[in-house]
Short mmCIF file of C-alpha atoms in Angstrom, two decimals:
data_model
loop_
_atom_site.label_atom_id
_atom_site.label_comp_id
_atom_site.label_asym_id
_atom_site.label_seq_id
_atom_site.Cartn_x
_atom_site.Cartn_y
_atom_site.Cartn_z
CA GLN A 51 -8.90 20.98 -51.97
CA LYS A 52 -6.23 17.87 -52.04
CA GLU A 53 -2.96 18.70 -54.16
CA VAL A 54 -4.29 15.63 -56.72
CA GLU A 55 -7.07 14.37 -57.60
CA GLN A 56 -8.10 11.73 -59.19
CA ASP A 57 -10.83 9.36 -60.38
CA PRO A 58 -11.52 6.75 -57.18
CA GLY A 59 -13.44 4.44 -60.00
CA PRO A 60 -13.72 1.10 -59.65
CA LEU A 61 -13.82 0.91 -63.10
CA SER A 62 -14.35 -3.12 -64.77
CA VAL A 63 -14.73 -3.53 -68.49
CA PRO A 64 -14.27 -6.07 -71.02
CA GLU A 65 -11.09 -7.18 -71.75
CA GLY A 66 -9.89 -5.51 -75.23
CA ALA A 67 -11.66 -2.22 -73.46
CA ILE A 68 -9.36 1.41 -73.76
CA VAL A 69 -9.13 2.96 -70.31
CA SER A 70 -9.22 6.24 -69.55
CA LEU A 71 -7.82 6.75 -66.10
CA ASN A 72 -7.48 10.56 -65.05
CA CYS A 73 -5.70 13.09 -62.39
CA THR A 74 -6.20 16.72 -61.25
CA TYR A 75 -3.93 19.08 -59.79
CA SER A 76 -3.81 22.14 -58.10
CA ASN A 77 0.04 23.42 -57.77
CA SER A 78 1.06 24.88 -61.40
CA ALA A 79 4.93 24.70 -60.24
CA PHE A 80 4.76 20.12 -59.98
CA GLN A 81 6.66 19.56 -63.06
CA TYR A 82 6.89 15.40 -63.05
CA PHE A 83 3.71 13.69 -63.73
CA MET A 84 3.66 9.64 -62.96
CA TRP A 85 1.32 6.54 -63.13
CA TYR A 86 2.65 3.80 -61.03
CA ARG A 87 0.15 0.14 -61.00
CA GLN A 88 0.42 -1.66 -57.62
CA TYR A 89 -1.41 -5.07 -57.48
CA SER A 90 -2.97 -6.94 -54.52
CA ARG A 91 -1.03 -6.59 -51.32
CA LYS A 92 2.30 -5.13 -52.70
CA GLY A 93 4.02 -1.82 -53.26
CA PRO A 94 3.41 0.44 -56.30
CA GLU A 95 5.70 -0.10 -59.62
CA LEU A 96 6.30 3.09 -61.38
CA LEU A 97 5.20 2.31 -65.06
CA MET A 98 5.14 5.36 -66.66
CA TYR A 99 6.84 9.47 -65.92
CA THR A 100 6.49 12.39 -68.18
CA TYR A 101 7.68 15.66 -67.60
CA SER A 102 6.40 17.94 -70.16
CA SER A 103 2.93 18.68 -71.75
CA GLY A 104 1.70 16.14 -75.11
CA ASN A 105 1.53 12.57 -74.87
CA LYS A 106 4.42 10.05 -74.00
CA GLU A 107 3.66 5.65 -74.99
CA ASP A 108 4.91 2.94 -73.92
CA GLY A 109 3.88 -0.57 -75.39
CA ARG A 110 -0.24 -0.69 -74.82
CA PHE A 111 0.37 2.90 -72.60
CA THR A 112 0.37 5.81 -73.21
CA ALA A 113 0.63 8.93 -70.18
CA GLN A 114 -0.90 13.22 -71.20
CA VAL A 115 -0.64 15.80 -69.58
CA ASP A 116 -2.02 19.10 -69.99
CA LYS A 117 -0.15 21.36 -67.63
CA SER A 118 -2.14 24.07 -69.17
CA SER A 119 -5.58 22.20 -67.05
CA LYS A 120 -3.62 20.95 -65.11
CA TYR A 121 -5.42 17.18 -65.92
CA ILE A 122 -2.86 14.67 -66.64
CA SER A 123 -4.70 10.44 -67.69
CA LEU A 124 -3.33 7.00 -69.07
CA PHE A 125 -4.84 4.92 -71.46
CA ILE A 126 -4.68 1.35 -72.06
CA ARG A 127 -5.29 0.13 -74.89
CA ASP A 128 -6.70 -3.74 -75.83
CA SER A 129 -6.64 -4.46 -71.45
CA GLN A 130 -5.48 -7.22 -70.59
CA PRO A 131 -7.03 -8.87 -67.13
CA SER A 132 -2.90 -8.80 -66.21
CA ASP A 133 -3.40 -4.99 -65.98
CA SER A 134 -6.35 -5.38 -63.27
CA ALA A 135 -4.64 -3.49 -60.33
CA THR A 136 -5.34 -0.27 -58.48
CA TYR A 137 -3.34 2.97 -60.87
CA LEU A 138 -2.24 5.68 -58.77
CA CYS A 139 -0.67 8.97 -59.86
CA ALA A 140 1.49 10.58 -58.44
CA ILE A 141 2.79 13.93 -58.94
CA LEU A 142 6.13 15.21 -57.52
CA GLY A 143 6.54 18.38 -56.57
CA THR A 144 9.91 18.71 -54.96
CA SER A 145 14.38 18.44 -56.31
CA TYR A 146 13.70 14.84 -53.51
CA GLY A 147 11.59 12.65 -54.75
CA LYS A 148 7.97 13.44 -52.76
CA LEU A 149 5.77 12.08 -54.29
CA THR A 150 1.61 13.00 -53.44
CA PHE A 151 -0.22 10.20 -54.81
CA GLY A 152 -4.00 10.74 -56.39
CA GLN A 153 -6.17 8.29 -53.84
CA GLY A 154 -5.90 5.35 -56.98
CA THR A 155 -8.36 3.39 -59.20
CA ILE A 156 -8.67 -0.31 -58.87
CA LEU A 157 -9.86 -1.35 -62.67
CA THR A 158 -10.97 -4.82 -62.81
CA VAL A 159 -10.53 -6.02 -66.65
CA HIS A 160 -13.23 -9.62 -67.02
CA PRO A 161 -12.44 -11.97 -69.62
CA GLY B 9 19.70 -6.23 -52.32
CA ALA B 10 17.35 -7.11 -55.33
CA GLY B 11 14.92 -5.36 -54.00
CA VAL B 12 13.94 -3.03 -50.82
CA SER B 13 13.11 -5.11 -48.43
CA GLN B 14 11.07 -4.39 -45.80
CA SER B 15 9.57 -6.28 -42.35
CA PRO B 16 7.74 -7.76 -41.06
CA SER B 17 5.30 -8.09 -44.07
CA ASN B 18 2.37 -8.36 -41.19
CA LYS B 19 1.77 -7.12 -37.35
CA VAL B 20 -0.78 -6.91 -35.18
CA THR B 21 -0.40 -5.03 -31.98
CA GLU B 22 -2.60 -4.47 -29.88
CA LYS B 23 -3.61 -0.24 -28.92
CA GLY B 24 -0.59 1.69 -26.69
CA LYS B 25 2.24 -1.35 -27.81
CA ASP B 26 5.25 0.15 -29.66
CA VAL B 27 5.76 -1.04 -32.68
CA GLU B 28 9.08 -0.73 -35.05
CA LEU B 29 9.04 -1.67 -38.91
CA ARG B 30 12.58 -2.08 -40.65
CA CYS B 31 13.51 -1.14 -43.92
CA ASP B 32 16.66 -2.37 -46.28
CA PRO B 33 16.95 0.09 -49.30
CA ILE B 34 18.06 -1.41 -52.60
CA SER B 35 22.21 -1.84 -52.20
CA GLY B 36 23.76 2.11 -52.83
CA HIS B 37 20.62 4.19 -52.55
CA THR B 38 21.22 6.88 -50.86
CA ALA B 39 17.83 8.50 -50.68
CA LEU B 40 14.95 6.79 -48.54
CA TYR B 41 11.29 7.64 -47.49
CA TRP B 42 8.21 6.02 -45.22
CA TYR B 43 4.82 6.17 -47.39
CA ARG B 44 1.93 5.26 -45.21
CA GLN B 45 -1.46 3.96 -47.66
CA SER B 46 -4.48 3.82 -45.70
CA LEU B 47 -7.42 1.48 -47.01
CA GLY B 48 -8.75 2.75 -50.24
CA GLN B 49 -6.63 5.81 -50.14
CA GLY B 50 -3.55 7.04 -51.76
CA LEU B 51 0.80 6.95 -50.19
CA GLU B 52 0.74 9.57 -47.68
CA PHE B 53 3.73 10.60 -47.57
CA LEU B 54 5.94 10.20 -44.16
CA ILE B 55 9.17 11.23 -44.03
CA TYR B 56 12.85 11.05 -46.39
CA PHE B 57 16.07 10.02 -45.96
CA GLN B 58 19.47 11.49 -47.54
CA GLY B 59 22.05 9.81 -46.24
CA ASN B 60 21.26 9.30 -42.72
CA SER B 61 19.70 13.01 -42.09
CA ALA B 62 16.03 13.59 -42.45
CA PRO B 63 15.69 17.08 -44.35
CA ASP B 64 11.65 16.64 -44.36
CA LYS B 65 9.86 14.83 -41.88
CA SER B 66 6.57 17.36 -42.55
CA GLY B 67 4.43 14.24 -43.21
CA LEU B 68 5.11 12.21 -39.40
CA PRO B 69 1.52 12.80 -38.16
CA SER B 70 2.34 13.03 -34.31
CA ASP B 71 4.62 12.62 -32.32
CA ARG B 72 4.70 9.22 -31.39
CA PHE B 73 6.06 8.31 -34.37
CA SER B 74 9.52 8.35 -35.68
CA ALA B 75 12.28 7.15 -38.17
CA GLU B 76 15.89 6.67 -37.86
CA ARG B 77 17.91 5.53 -40.90
CA THR B 78 21.84 3.83 -39.64
CA GLY B 79 25.03 3.98 -42.17
CA GLY B 80 23.29 5.29 -44.73
CA SER B 81 20.79 1.76 -45.37
CA VAL B 82 18.61 0.20 -43.08
CA SER B 83 15.84 2.18 -41.57
CA THR B 84 13.38 1.90 -39.02
CA LEU B 85 10.31 3.89 -38.07
CA THR B 86 9.25 3.54 -34.88
CA ILE B 87 5.13 4.03 -33.94
CA GLN B 88 5.27 4.21 -30.06
CA ARG B 89 1.24 3.85 -28.28
CA THR B 90 0.43 2.91 -30.95
CA GLN B 91 -3.67 3.66 -31.39
CA GLN B 92 -6.39 2.03 -33.73
CA GLU B 93 -5.99 5.13 -36.69
CA ASP B 94 -2.76 3.69 -37.03
CA SER B 95 -4.13 0.99 -38.72
CA ALA B 96 -2.58 1.32 -42.54
CA VAL B 97 0.42 -0.29 -44.25
CA TYR B 98 3.59 1.39 -44.04
CA LEU B 99 5.09 1.55 -47.54
CA CYS B 100 9.54 1.81 -47.24
CA ALA B 101 11.12 2.92 -50.94
CA SER B 102 14.59 4.37 -51.97
CA SER B 103 16.09 5.84 -54.97
CA SER B 104 19.41 6.59 -55.89
CA GLY B 105 19.41 9.79 -56.12
CA ALA B 106 17.47 12.94 -55.09
CA GLY B 107 14.47 11.47 -57.01
CA ALA B 108 14.09 14.38 -59.39
CA SER B 109 13.37 13.30 -63.42
CA GLY B 110 15.06 9.48 -63.65
CA ASN B 111 16.23 8.49 -60.40
CA THR B 112 13.23 5.81 -60.20
CA ILE B 113 12.11 5.32 -56.66
CA TYR B 114 11.29 1.71 -55.55
CA PHE B 115 8.83 0.60 -53.35
CA GLY B 116 9.28 -2.22 -51.24
CA GLU B 117 5.69 -4.56 -50.63
CA GLY B 118 4.63 -2.92 -47.19
CA SER B 119 4.53 -3.84 -43.78
CA TRP B 120 1.17 -4.01 -43.41
CA LEU B 121 0.43 -3.24 -39.82
CA THR B 122 -3.33 -3.83 -37.46
CA VAL B 123 -3.68 -2.15 -34.15
CA VAL B 124 -6.49 -3.82 -32.29
#
């Protein structure tokens, strides 16, 4: 079993839709949870991170963590074509920044 | 520099040749990481540097892979006797601290390696 499992998609949604991206993890010791966005032929960029159960909002993006279920989600409201990218969940498993990534979900938002 | 810089951006090499990939982290960042991303896969951790030492090299897939960091700055990832399964994007990242909590980890754009 992989430490982090991510719904592989791909997802294709119309502009304005609400998008839900999900990951599960196996190690209850994980403390920090991140979402990265990666455009084609670019490096991943950090979108959001959280370290507690509950929701964290940043504009159109909401990160949700449920530690009891070991489940993390990213919601994108009012999705835009510019949101089309690969989204990667990542979990910090050590004190020194070693990230364990899900396999990524390719999202396409069409006008 | 302004961001994490990697070179070459693209490399095509023949099976059996050695390759060197270079990473120039953000100035002042003490932590440096190498990851590998194969087609359609997530990122796979290779090695972590704090300064010039590598306390965690557990992700290096075989003894054909090695990495060093000098002057607490530039790092080189070397792959000897390349194989076709080494074809991937090699991503370097750096952070100002040990990477936990608020120490954001910044990624470069990667070196795209193709072994033919």
